[in-house]
């Protein structure tokens, strides 16, 4: 505002300047023989117009400056409030962290004190002369030693009473692998909590490694040999549970203080694990890498078994590395490779993924093993999008309409765009590969897909609905003779099933009513009680 004061003073002196100019103009006109064509009135109006426009513009600038100062002041206030909120959150986080640190230190001190008491009490229990034949701690089985001494040293932030699922501890104490499977299946909605508490529950087992090994018994069912693991939801859930239990055992081994893996996993258990791995290995030969698309539960379970029980050295690294593409989409892939000692073979694995059109998995593994210079992420992502936009060549002429082909291409591109955007954001590649054009293209494809879906729904013929009341035995027939039976005419009027989905309570396959065209005679009860409005019988025992 201080800079505007000289401008305002100059504007105020405009009138005096105009008067001086008028005097000079009059004096000039008096000394000339020819009268100037330009009259003073016109000059005066011109200068007054300039003065008015200048003042108007000046006031506009002043208003804009005031608005800017107001916005700037509000922004500073908001920024100060946000800084205060951040400081408060930091302080609260520091306090919580300090509390957790104090609790951890307290737990460590207590554990060390208990360990010292046990170590000082053990020598006094053994006679000095060495002639007593009472068994010492060295005479106990390895598994018993593991359960009694090693597991007691694990730093456990949870007490059994504070666990959300204390039943897990009871099941582990009883070494009940079947009950553990059933409990996890019944509480799968809280899978995150289960994953946190199972490692602490396994600590209470006499032999945690043996318990987890027993839980793998039905991974490949022996009763039914032709079970499809991709379609049987029960088997899928069981296999996921097996993998989770092995991961939880690995967590227990990882966070066990002063105890090596060999102390918790005995040689006997390792031998059993190796036998199971040899039994599972032939099953992997029938898996198709492309069909599994990097998300194979069978391959993941096999590799996790080797990593958890420390038996990877008994198998060929080249064969193990060929299994990595089968699990490349799973979040544990990089960690499994490190546990199995396959880090040096990762360039070859990534090369296989790139050549098979799975550049997203290749980029993720390249970042996990710091191979970005050898496998540049941005060109890989661009080539992935380019491949998704290609139109697949039809197998036979006329086998697919151009519309269907374009729909398939759009669907592939839509899926690829989502994967590329997620990969760019996860690895912070926005500066090298901006996502704004990708987002615009994604919105365009989603809008076209939604418009096409609405158009198809409008064009689709609406199916006939059954009567609201379940008492009616069929649709009204106006042109049938009274003496003719009603039901035999149903196939003529409704030769096809008009509903797109099954009923909510379908009966078993052997109890389903036979097709209407199979016989001309139908055994309907006189009451017509158990029939829907479209003359299809339902089973009363399945209605709840």
Short mmCIF file of C-alpha atoms in Angstrom, two decimals:
data_model
loop_
_atom_site.label_atom_id
_atom_site.label_comp_id
_atom_site.label_asym_id
_atom_site.label_seq_id
_atom_site.Cartn_x
_atom_site.Cartn_y
_atom_site.Cartn_z
CA UNK A 1 0.00 0.00 0.00
CA UNK A 2 2.97 2.36 0.58
CA UNK A 3 3.98 2.10 -3.08
CA UNK A 4 0.55 3.36 -4.21
CA UNK A 5 0.80 6.71 -2.38
CA UNK A 6 3.11 8.41 -4.98
CA UNK A 7 0.78 7.18 -7.71
CA UNK A 8 -2.23 8.74 -5.98
CA UNK A 9 -0.33 12.07 -5.53
CA UNK A 10 0.51 12.19 -9.21
CA UNK A 11 -3.11 11.52 -10.12
CA UNK A 12 -4.30 14.36 -7.90
CA UNK A 13 -1.92 16.79 -9.63
CA UNK A 14 -3.45 16.01 -13.03
CA UNK A 15 -5.85 19.01 -12.90
CA UNK A 16 -3.05 21.52 -12.31
CA UNK A 17 -1.05 20.02 -15.14
CA UNK A 18 -4.02 20.39 -17.48
CA UNK A 19 -4.40 24.08 -16.51
CA UNK A 20 -0.72 24.71 -17.21
CA UNK A 21 -1.09 22.98 -20.55
CA UNK A 22 -4.11 25.21 -21.35
CA UNK A 23 -2.09 28.36 -20.69
CA UNK A 24 0.78 27.08 -22.82
CA UNK A 25 -1.63 26.19 -25.61
CA UNK A 26 -3.25 29.67 -25.51
CA UNK A 27 0.15 31.34 -25.61
CA UNK A 28 1.20 29.17 -28.52
CA UNK A 29 -2.00 30.01 -30.40
CA UNK A 30 -1.50 33.75 -29.87
CA UNK A 31 1.97 33.67 -31.40
CA UNK A 32 0.87 31.85 -34.50
CA UNK A 33 -0.73 33.32 -37.53
CA UNK A 34 -2.73 30.20 -38.38
CA UNK A 35 -5.30 29.04 -35.82
CA UNK A 36 -4.77 25.49 -34.72
CA UNK A 37 -7.42 23.11 -36.00
CA UNK A 38 -7.43 21.17 -32.77
CA UNK A 39 -9.61 23.02 -30.26
CA UNK A 40 -8.87 23.08 -26.60
CA UNK A 41 -12.22 21.54 -25.63
CA UNK A 42 -11.36 18.35 -27.47
CA UNK A 43 -7.96 18.13 -25.82
CA UNK A 44 -9.49 18.74 -22.39
CA UNK A 45 -12.10 15.99 -22.85
CA UNK A 46 -9.43 13.61 -24.05
CA UNK A 47 -7.22 14.17 -21.01
CA UNK A 48 -10.16 13.95 -18.58
CA UNK A 49 -11.12 10.59 -20.15
CA UNK A 50 -7.61 9.32 -19.64
CA UNK A 51 -7.73 10.50 -16.04
CA UNK A 52 -11.01 8.69 -15.33
CA UNK A 53 -9.83 5.40 -16.88
CA UNK A 54 -6.57 5.59 -14.96
CA UNK A 55 -8.37 6.13 -11.64
CA UNK A 56 -10.77 3.27 -12.36
CA UNK A 57 -7.93 0.89 -13.10
CA UNK A 58 -6.08 2.07 -10.01
CA UNK A 59 -9.07 1.32 -7.75
CA UNK A 60 -9.44 -2.12 -9.32
CA UNK A 61 -5.83 -2.91 -8.54
CA UNK A 62 -6.33 -1.77 -4.97
CA UNK A 63 -9.33 -4.11 -4.56
CA UNK A 64 -7.37 -7.02 -6.01
CA UNK A 65 -4.50 -6.32 -3.63
CA UNK A 66 -6.87 -6.37 -0.65
CA UNK A 67 -8.38 -9.67 -1.78
CA UNK A 68 -4.93 -11.18 -2.22
CA UNK A 69 -3.90 -10.07 1.28
CA UNK A 70 -7.09 -11.58 2.71
CA UNK A 71 -6.50 -14.93 0.99
CA UNK A 72 -2.88 -14.92 2.03
CA UNK A 73 -3.81 -14.29 5.66
CA UNK A 74 -6.38 -17.13 5.63
CA UNK A 75 -3.87 -19.49 4.06
CA UNK A 76 -1.33 -18.68 6.76
CA UNK A 77 -3.93 -19.34 9.45
CA UNK A 78 -4.84 -22.71 7.92
CA UNK A 79 -1.18 -23.63 7.59
CA UNK A 80 -0.52 -22.75 11.21
CA UNK A 81 -3.46 -24.91 12.33
CA UNK A 82 -2.22 -27.84 10.25
CA UNK A 83 1.29 -27.47 11.63
CA UNK A 84 -0.12 -27.47 15.14
CA UNK A 85 -2.15 -30.60 14.39
CA UNK A 86 0.91 -32.36 12.95
CA UNK A 87 2.97 -31.45 16.00
CA UNK A 88 0.23 -32.77 18.28
CA UNK A 89 0.04 -36.05 16.34
CA UNK A 90 3.82 -36.41 16.43
CA UNK A 91 3.81 -35.86 20.14
CA UNK A 92 1.04 -38.44 20.64
CA UNK A 93 2.90 -40.94 18.45
CA UNK A 94 6.10 -40.39 20.39
CA UNK A 95 4.27 -40.97 23.66
CA UNK A 96 2.73 -44.21 22.37
CA UNK A 97 6.09 -45.34 21.00
CA UNK A 98 7.71 -44.61 24.32
CA UNK A 99 5.05 -46.63 26.13
CA UNK A 100 5.59 -49.59 23.79
CA UNK A 101 9.34 -49.27 24.18
CA UNK A 102 9.04 -49.27 27.97
CA UNK A 103 6.75 -52.32 27.84
CA UNK A 104 9.20 -54.16 25.53
CA UNK A 105 12.15 -53.35 27.79
CA UNK A 106 10.18 -54.54 30.81
CA UNK A 107 9.32 -57.81 29.04
CA UNK A 108 12.96 -58.34 28.03
CA UNK A 109 14.16 -57.75 31.60
CA UNK A 110 11.61 -60.20 32.99
CA UNK A 111 12.54 -62.82 30.39
CA UNK A 112 16.25 -62.45 31.18
CA UNK A 113 15.58 -62.74 34.91
CA UNK A 114 13.56 -65.94 34.41
CA UNK A 115 16.30 -67.34 32.19
CA UNK A 116 18.95 -66.60 34.80
CA UNK A 117 16.88 -68.24 37.54
CA UNK A 118 16.43 -71.37 35.45
CA UNK A 119 20.13 -71.51 34.49
CA UNK A 120 21.24 -71.11 38.15
CA UNK A 121 18.74 -73.66 39.46
CA UNK A 122 19.64 -76.43 36.99
CA UNK A 123 23.22 -77.16 38.25
CA UNK A 124 21.98 -77.59 41.84
CA UNK A 125 19.63 -80.36 40.73
CA UNK A 126 22.59 -82.50 39.53
CA UNK A 127 24.73 -84.30 42.18
CA UNK A 128 28.35 -83.22 42.37
CA UNK A 129 29.90 -86.68 42.41
CA UNK A 130 28.23 -87.61 39.11
CA UNK A 131 27.22 -91.09 40.43
CA UNK A 132 23.48 -90.45 40.52
CA UNK A 133 21.62 -91.93 37.56
CA UNK A 134 18.76 -89.40 37.56
CA UNK A 135 18.27 -87.97 34.05
CA UNK A 136 19.68 -84.54 33.36
CA UNK A 137 18.44 -82.02 30.83
CA UNK A 138 20.78 -83.49 28.21
CA UNK A 139 19.00 -86.84 28.50
CA UNK A 140 15.63 -85.39 27.44
CA UNK A 141 14.37 -85.68 23.87
CA UNK A 142 15.15 -82.71 21.59
CA UNK A 143 11.48 -81.84 21.21
CA UNK A 144 10.94 -81.73 24.95
CA UNK A 145 13.98 -79.50 25.39
CA UNK A 146 12.61 -77.18 22.74
CA UNK A 147 9.23 -76.91 24.41
CA UNK A 148 10.51 -76.48 27.98
CA UNK A 149 13.47 -74.16 27.60
CA UNK A 150 13.64 -72.43 24.21
CA UNK A 151 10.02 -71.41 23.78
CA UNK A 152 9.99 -69.82 27.21
CA UNK A 153 12.49 -67.22 26.03
CA UNK A 154 10.27 -65.81 23.27
CA UNK A 155 9.30 -62.22 23.92
CA UNK A 156 5.51 -62.29 23.82
CA UNK A 157 3.65 -58.95 23.96
CA UNK A 158 0.35 -60.84 24.39
CA UNK A 159 -0.83 -62.68 27.43
CA UNK A 160 -3.22 -65.56 26.83
CA UNK A 161 -6.05 -63.69 28.48
CA UNK A 162 -5.59 -60.73 26.13
CA UNK A 163 -5.81 -62.75 22.92
CA UNK A 164 -8.97 -62.22 20.94
CA UNK A 165 -9.05 -65.96 20.17
CA UNK A 166 -7.77 -67.87 23.25
CA UNK A 167 -9.17 -71.05 21.68
CA UNK A 168 -6.10 -71.04 19.43
CA UNK A 169 -3.86 -71.62 22.44
CA UNK A 170 -5.98 -74.55 23.61
CA UNK A 171 -5.94 -76.18 20.17
CA UNK A 172 -2.16 -75.79 19.92
CA UNK A 173 -1.65 -77.20 23.40
CA UNK A 174 -3.68 -80.25 22.37
CA UNK A 175 -1.74 -80.53 19.07
CA UNK A 176 -5.12 -80.63 17.32
CA UNK A 177 -4.30 -79.79 13.70
CA UNK A 178 -7.76 -80.76 12.44
CA UNK A 179 -9.48 -78.57 15.02
CA UNK A 180 -7.07 -75.73 14.17
CA UNK A 181 -8.08 -75.99 10.50
CA UNK A 182 -11.78 -75.92 11.38
CA UNK A 183 -11.38 -72.96 13.75
CA UNK A 184 -9.51 -70.90 11.14
CA UNK A 185 -12.12 -71.75 8.51
CA UNK A 186 -14.98 -70.71 10.82
CA UNK A 187 -13.29 -67.37 11.65
CA UNK A 188 -11.88 -66.53 8.23
CA UNK A 189 -13.59 -63.12 8.32
CA UNK A 190 -11.01 -62.00 10.90
CA UNK A 191 -8.03 -63.42 9.03
CA UNK A 192 -5.77 -60.48 9.90
CA UNK A 193 -6.28 -61.05 13.64
CA UNK A 194 -5.70 -64.77 13.22
CA UNK A 195 -2.39 -64.17 11.45
CA UNK A 196 -1.23 -62.02 14.37
CA UNK A 197 -2.27 -64.46 17.10
CA UNK A 198 -1.40 -67.85 15.59
CA UNK A 199 2.40 -67.40 16.04
CA UNK A 200 1.84 -66.71 19.75
CA UNK A 201 -0.55 -69.66 20.02
CA UNK A 202 1.96 -71.99 18.33
CA UNK A 203 4.40 -71.19 21.12
CA UNK A 204 2.17 -73.11 23.53
CA UNK A 205 2.38 -76.32 21.47
CA UNK A 206 4.66 -79.13 22.62
CA UNK A 207 6.15 -79.26 19.13
CA UNK A 208 5.01 -76.36 16.90
CA UNK A 209 6.81 -77.65 13.81
CA UNK A 210 5.18 -81.08 14.12
CA UNK A 211 1.77 -79.48 14.59
CA UNK A 212 2.13 -77.44 11.38
CA UNK A 213 3.45 -80.48 9.56
CA UNK A 214 0.40 -82.49 10.65
CA UNK A 215 -1.87 -79.77 9.28
CA UNK A 216 -0.58 -80.43 5.75
CA UNK A 217 -2.00 -83.94 5.63
CA UNK A 218 -5.02 -83.21 3.39
CA UNK A 219 -3.39 -80.67 1.08
CA UNK A 220 -3.69 -83.28 -1.69
CA UNK A 221 -6.78 -85.40 -0.79
CA UNK A 222 -6.16 -89.12 -1.15
CA UNK A 223 -9.79 -90.21 -1.06
CA UNK A 224 -10.81 -88.41 -4.27
CA UNK A 225 -8.09 -88.31 -6.90
CA UNK A 226 -9.88 -86.16 -9.48
CA UNK A 227 -10.59 -83.16 -7.27
CA UNK A 228 -10.11 -79.85 -9.08
CA UNK A 229 -8.33 -77.53 -6.66
CA UNK A 230 -9.37 -74.45 -8.61
CA UNK A 231 -13.10 -75.17 -8.36
CA UNK A 232 -13.45 -76.85 -4.96
CA UNK A 233 -13.85 -73.94 -2.53
CA UNK A 234 -13.35 -76.20 0.51
CA UNK A 235 -10.02 -77.47 -0.81
CA UNK A 236 -8.95 -73.94 -1.76
CA UNK A 237 -9.64 -72.74 1.78
CA UNK A 238 -7.74 -75.69 3.27
CA UNK A 239 -4.70 -75.00 1.09
CA UNK A 240 -4.69 -71.31 1.99
CA UNK A 241 -4.84 -72.27 5.66
CA UNK A 242 -1.89 -74.63 5.23
CA UNK A 243 0.18 -71.85 3.67
CA UNK A 244 -0.80 -69.42 6.42
CA UNK A 245 0.18 -71.88 9.18
CA UNK A 246 3.61 -72.40 7.58
CA UNK A 247 4.04 -68.61 7.34
CA UNK A 248 3.08 -68.23 11.02
CA UNK A 249 5.62 -70.89 11.99
CA UNK A 250 8.26 -68.94 10.04
CA UNK A 251 7.32 -65.81 12.01
CA UNK A 252 7.68 -67.76 15.26
CA UNK A 253 11.11 -68.97 14.21
CA UNK A 254 12.15 -65.51 13.06
CA UNK A 255 11.30 -63.73 16.31
CA UNK A 256 12.55 -66.39 18.70
CA UNK A 257 15.46 -64.97 20.70
CA UNK A 258 18.69 -66.94 21.15
CA UNK A 259 17.21 -69.96 19.41
CA UNK A 260 18.16 -71.18 15.96
CA UNK A 261 15.81 -72.84 13.54
CA UNK A 262 17.51 -76.19 14.12
CA UNK A 263 16.52 -76.10 17.80
CA UNK A 264 12.81 -75.74 17.06
CA UNK A 265 12.72 -77.87 13.92
CA UNK A 266 14.25 -81.23 14.78
CA UNK A 267 15.94 -83.49 12.26
CA UNK A 268 13.02 -85.89 12.51
CA UNK A 269 10.57 -83.13 11.56
CA UNK A 270 12.87 -82.06 8.73
CA UNK A 271 12.88 -85.59 7.44
CA UNK A 272 9.08 -85.68 7.47
CA UNK A 273 8.94 -82.32 5.70
CA UNK A 274 11.32 -83.56 3.02
CA UNK A 275 9.17 -86.66 2.50
CA UNK A 276 6.09 -84.47 2.06
CA UNK A 277 7.95 -82.24 -0.40
CA UNK A 278 9.02 -85.30 -2.44
CA UNK A 279 5.39 -86.42 -2.46
CA UNK A 280 4.15 -82.99 -3.63
CA UNK A 281 6.83 -82.47 -6.26
CA UNK A 282 5.27 -84.70 -8.99
CA UNK A 283 1.99 -82.82 -8.61
CA UNK A 284 3.72 -79.63 -9.77
CA UNK A 285 4.64 -81.14 -13.13
CA UNK A 286 0.99 -81.07 -14.19
CA UNK A 287 0.64 -77.35 -13.47
CA UNK A 288 0.61 -74.89 -16.35
CA UNK A 289 2.59 -71.71 -15.69
CA UNK A 290 0.44 -69.62 -18.00
CA UNK A 291 -2.82 -71.10 -16.68
CA UNK A 292 -1.91 -70.27 -13.08
CA UNK A 293 -0.80 -66.79 -14.14
CA UNK A 294 1.65 -66.50 -11.27
CA UNK A 295 -0.85 -67.27 -8.52
CA UNK A 296 -0.47 -71.02 -7.94
CA UNK A 297 -1.33 -72.17 -4.43
CA UNK A 298 0.32 -75.55 -5.05
CA UNK A 299 3.67 -74.07 -6.06
CA UNK A 300 3.48 -71.51 -3.23
CA UNK A 301 2.83 -74.23 -0.65
CA UNK A 302 5.76 -76.32 -1.97
CA UNK A 303 8.20 -73.41 -1.81
CA UNK A 304 6.89 -72.29 1.59
CA UNK A 305 7.38 -75.83 2.91
CA UNK A 306 11.04 -75.75 1.84
CA UNK A 307 11.59 -72.26 3.28
CA UNK A 308 9.83 -72.84 6.62
CA UNK A 309 11.50 -76.16 7.47
CA UNK A 310 14.90 -75.23 6.02
CA UNK A 311 15.17 -78.07 3.50
CA UNK A 312 15.74 -76.03 0.31
CA UNK A 313 19.36 -77.23 0.10
CA UNK A 314 18.09 -80.75 -0.62
CA UNK A 315 16.55 -79.64 -3.94
CA UNK A 316 18.02 -78.32 -7.17
CA UNK A 317 18.12 -74.51 -7.40
CA UNK A 318 17.44 -74.57 -11.13
CA UNK A 319 14.20 -76.51 -10.58
CA UNK A 320 13.16 -74.18 -7.76
CA UNK A 321 13.83 -71.09 -9.88
CA UNK A 322 11.53 -72.47 -12.58
CA UNK A 323 8.71 -72.49 -10.01
CA UNK A 324 9.05 -68.78 -9.18
CA UNK A 325 7.00 -67.59 -12.21
CA UNK A 326 4.14 -69.71 -10.85
CA UNK A 327 4.03 -67.57 -7.68
CA UNK A 328 5.26 -64.23 -9.06
CA UNK A 329 1.91 -62.49 -8.44
CA UNK A 330 1.75 -63.47 -4.78
CA UNK A 331 2.95 -60.90 -2.25
CA UNK A 332 5.34 -63.40 -0.60
CA UNK A 333 7.23 -64.16 -3.83
CA UNK A 334 10.28 -61.94 -3.17
CA UNK A 335 10.59 -63.06 0.45
CA UNK A 336 10.36 -66.71 -0.58
CA UNK A 337 13.17 -66.23 -3.11
CA UNK A 338 15.41 -64.78 -0.42
CA UNK A 339 14.66 -67.57 2.05
CA UNK A 340 15.35 -70.18 -0.63
CA UNK A 341 18.65 -68.55 -1.65
CA UNK A 342 17.53 -67.73 -5.19
CA UNK A 343 18.51 -64.06 -5.27
CA UNK A 344 21.32 -64.64 -7.78
CA UNK A 345 18.93 -66.37 -10.18
CA UNK A 346 16.40 -63.53 -10.22
CA UNK A 347 17.66 -61.91 -13.49
CA UNK A 348 16.83 -65.13 -15.30
CA UNK A 349 13.43 -65.36 -13.62
CA UNK A 350 12.61 -61.77 -14.55
CA UNK A 351 13.67 -62.44 -18.14
CA UNK A 352 11.23 -65.36 -18.30
CA UNK A 353 8.43 -63.14 -16.99
CA UNK A 354 9.16 -60.44 -19.56
CA UNK A 355 9.20 -62.92 -22.45
CA UNK A 356 5.90 -64.42 -21.31
CA UNK A 357 4.11 -61.03 -21.30
CA UNK A 358 4.02 -60.59 -17.51
CA UNK A 359 5.87 -57.31 -17.29
CA UNK A 360 4.04 -56.17 -14.13
CA UNK A 361 5.42 -59.10 -12.14
CA UNK A 362 8.84 -58.47 -13.69
CA UNK A 363 8.83 -54.83 -12.55
CA UNK A 364 7.80 -55.80 -9.00
CA UNK A 365 10.62 -58.33 -8.70
CA UNK A 366 13.10 -55.91 -10.29
CA UNK A 367 12.35 -53.38 -7.54
CA UNK A 368 12.44 -56.08 -4.85
CA UNK A 369 15.95 -57.17 -5.87
CA UNK A 370 17.26 -53.75 -7.03
CA UNK A 371 17.56 -54.72 -10.70
CA UNK A 372 16.01 -51.56 -12.19
CA UNK A 373 19.11 -50.72 -14.20
CA UNK A 374 19.05 -54.10 -15.91
CA UNK A 375 15.26 -54.09 -16.33
CA UNK A 376 14.05 -50.51 -16.81
CA UNK A 377 10.48 -50.29 -15.41
CA UNK A 378 8.94 -47.67 -17.73
CA UNK A 379 9.68 -49.42 -21.06
CA UNK A 380 8.38 -52.68 -19.58
CA UNK A 381 5.11 -51.06 -18.51
CA UNK A 382 4.66 -49.38 -21.89
CA UNK A 383 5.24 -52.66 -23.72
CA UNK A 384 2.69 -54.33 -21.43
CA UNK A 385 0.06 -51.76 -22.41
CA UNK A 386 0.99 -52.08 -26.07
CA UNK A 387 0.52 -55.85 -25.97
CA UNK A 388 -2.86 -55.46 -24.24
CA UNK A 389 -4.12 -53.17 -27.02
CA UNK A 390 -3.28 -55.64 -29.78
CA UNK A 391 -6.17 -57.44 -31.47
CA UNK A 392 -5.80 -61.20 -31.27
CA UNK A 393 -5.93 -62.97 -34.61
CA UNK A 394 -9.14 -65.05 -34.95
CA UNK A 395 -8.77 -68.80 -35.21
CA UNK A 396 -11.34 -69.20 -37.98
CA UNK A 397 -12.82 -66.68 -40.39
CA UNK A 398 -16.10 -65.40 -39.05
CA UNK A 399 -15.63 -67.07 -35.65
CA UNK A 400 -16.04 -63.77 -33.80
CA UNK A 401 -17.79 -60.59 -34.74
CA UNK A 402 -15.79 -57.34 -34.90
CA UNK A 403 -17.85 -55.97 -32.01
CA UNK A 404 -16.96 -58.89 -29.74
CA UNK A 405 -13.30 -58.67 -30.72
CA UNK A 406 -13.20 -54.95 -29.90
CA UNK A 407 -14.96 -55.60 -26.58
CA UNK A 408 -12.31 -58.16 -25.66
CA UNK A 409 -9.53 -55.72 -26.57
CA UNK A 410 -11.14 -52.95 -24.50
CA UNK A 411 -11.52 -55.29 -21.54
CA UNK A 412 -7.86 -56.34 -21.73
CA UNK A 413 -6.75 -52.72 -22.02
CA UNK A 414 -8.94 -51.74 -19.05
CA UNK A 415 -7.37 -54.44 -16.88
CA UNK A 416 -3.86 -53.53 -18.06
CA UNK A 417 -4.39 -49.83 -17.33
CA UNK A 418 -5.45 -50.56 -13.77
CA UNK A 419 -2.43 -52.79 -13.23
CA UNK A 420 0.00 -50.25 -14.72
CA UNK A 421 -1.42 -47.34 -12.69
CA UNK A 422 -1.18 -49.37 -9.49
CA UNK A 423 2.41 -50.39 -10.29
CA UNK A 424 3.43 -46.78 -11.06
CA UNK A 425 1.92 -45.51 -7.81
CA UNK A 426 3.40 -48.30 -5.67
CA UNK A 427 6.94 -47.72 -6.95
CA UNK A 428 6.60 -43.90 -7.21
CA UNK A 429 7.31 -43.66 -10.94
CA UNK A 430 4.97 -40.70 -11.61
CA UNK A 431 7.82 -38.42 -12.72
CA UNK A 432 9.07 -40.94 -15.27
CA UNK A 433 5.64 -42.19 -16.33
CA UNK A 434 2.78 -39.67 -15.69
CA UNK A 435 -0.51 -41.38 -14.90
CA UNK A 436 -2.85 -38.56 -15.97
CA UNK A 437 -3.17 -39.79 -19.58
CA UNK A 438 -3.66 -43.32 -18.28
CA UNK A 439 -6.39 -42.16 -15.91
CA UNK A 440 -8.21 -40.34 -18.72
CA UNK A 441 -8.08 -43.42 -20.93
CA UNK A 442 -9.29 -45.56 -18.04
CA UNK A 443 -12.30 -43.32 -17.43
CA UNK A 444 -13.08 -43.34 -21.14
CA UNK A 445 -13.10 -47.15 -21.30
CA UNK A 446 -15.15 -47.50 -18.12
CA UNK A 447 -17.73 -45.03 -19.43
CA UNK A 448 -17.98 -46.89 -22.76
CA UNK A 449 -18.38 -50.18 -20.88
CA UNK A 450 -21.13 -48.79 -18.65
CA UNK A 451 -22.98 -47.28 -21.64
CA UNK A 452 -22.85 -50.59 -23.51
CA UNK A 453 -24.09 -52.47 -20.47
CA UNK A 454 -27.07 -50.12 -20.10
CA UNK A 455 -27.86 -50.44 -23.81
CA UNK A 456 -27.81 -54.24 -23.57
CA UNK A 457 -30.08 -54.20 -20.54
CA UNK A 458 -32.59 -52.03 -22.36
CA UNK A 459 -32.52 -54.24 -25.45
CA UNK A 460 -32.73 -57.48 -23.47
CA UNK A 461 -36.28 -58.96 -23.37
CA UNK A 462 -37.73 -59.07 -19.89
CA UNK A 463 -38.52 -62.62 -18.65
CA UNK A 464 -42.03 -63.45 -17.53
CA UNK A 465 -42.42 -63.47 -13.78
CA UNK A 466 -44.38 -66.05 -11.74
CA UNK A 467 -47.47 -64.96 -9.91
CA UNK A 468 -46.96 -63.29 -6.59
CA UNK A 469 -49.06 -65.96 -4.88
CA UNK A 470 -47.59 -69.46 -4.78
CA UNK A 471 -51.04 -71.07 -4.81
CA UNK A 472 -51.65 -70.73 -8.53
CA UNK A 473 -50.67 -73.79 -10.48
CA UNK A 474 -49.88 -72.09 -13.79
CA UNK A 475 -50.53 -69.19 -16.15
CA UNK A 476 -54.04 -68.41 -17.20
CA UNK A 477 -55.24 -70.29 -20.31
CA UNK A 478 -58.18 -68.75 -22.13
CA UNK A 479 -58.45 -70.90 -25.23
CA UNK A 480 -58.35 -74.39 -23.69
CA UNK A 481 -61.31 -76.68 -23.57
CA UNK A 482 -62.75 -77.43 -20.10
CA UNK A 483 -62.52 -81.18 -20.50
CA UNK A 484 -58.76 -81.15 -21.42
CA UNK A 485 -56.12 -81.58 -18.76
CA UNK A 486 -54.29 -78.37 -17.95
CA UNK A 487 -50.73 -79.54 -17.22
CA UNK A 488 -50.08 -81.49 -20.42
CA UNK A 489 -50.48 -78.23 -22.32
CA UNK A 490 -47.62 -76.52 -20.47
CA UNK A 491 -44.87 -77.79 -22.80
CA UNK A 492 -46.77 -76.42 -25.83
CA UNK A 493 -47.13 -72.95 -24.35
CA UNK A 494 -43.74 -72.74 -22.56
CA UNK A 495 -41.25 -75.00 -24.34
CA UNK A 496 -38.24 -73.29 -22.71
CA UNK A 497 -37.34 -72.33 -19.20
CA UNK A 498 -37.90 -68.59 -19.02
CA UNK A 499 -35.77 -67.73 -15.99
CA UNK A 500 -32.12 -66.77 -16.19
CA UNK A 501 -31.13 -68.05 -12.76
CA UNK A 502 -31.92 -70.94 -10.49
CA UNK A 503 -34.19 -70.72 -7.54
CA UNK A 504 -32.80 -69.85 -4.18
CA UNK A 505 -33.43 -73.36 -2.81
CA UNK A 506 -32.52 -75.80 -5.58
CA UNK A 507 -33.00 -79.46 -4.74
CA UNK A 508 -30.44 -82.18 -5.34
CA UNK A 509 -29.82 -83.34 -8.90
CA UNK A 510 -31.52 -86.70 -8.36
CA UNK A 511 -34.68 -85.08 -6.97
CA UNK A 512 -35.09 -82.57 -9.77
CA UNK A 513 -38.33 -82.82 -11.68
CA UNK A 514 -37.87 -84.57 -15.07
CA UNK A 515 -38.11 -82.56 -18.28
CA UNK A 516 -41.61 -81.74 -19.42
CA UNK A 517 -41.08 -83.33 -22.83
CA UNK A 518 -39.93 -86.66 -21.42
CA UNK A 519 -43.38 -88.04 -20.73
CA UNK A 520 -46.95 -87.27 -21.53
CA UNK A 521 -48.22 -88.28 -18.09
CA UNK A 522 -47.47 -86.33 -14.89
CA UNK A 523 -48.15 -87.38 -11.34
CA UNK A 524 -49.27 -84.16 -9.68
CA UNK A 525 -50.92 -84.17 -6.30
CA UNK A 526 -54.52 -82.98 -6.31
CA UNK A 527 -53.73 -80.22 -3.84
CA UNK A 528 -51.15 -78.59 -6.20
CA UNK A 529 -49.36 -77.45 -3.07
CA UNK A 530 -45.66 -77.75 -3.92
CA UNK A 531 -45.52 -75.96 -7.26
CA UNK A 532 -44.30 -72.53 -8.28
CA UNK A 533 -46.36 -70.34 -10.54
CA UNK A 534 -44.47 -71.61 -13.59
CA UNK A 535 -45.45 -75.26 -12.89
CA UNK A 536 -41.94 -76.33 -11.68
CA UNK A 537 -41.98 -78.45 -8.60
CA UNK A 538 -39.84 -77.56 -5.59
CA UNK A 539 -38.68 -79.65 -2.67
CA UNK A 540 -40.43 -78.76 0.58
CA UNK A 541 -37.58 -80.00 2.74
CA UNK A 542 -35.19 -77.34 1.30
CA UNK A 543 -37.39 -74.40 2.24
CA UNK A 544 -36.37 -72.87 5.54
#
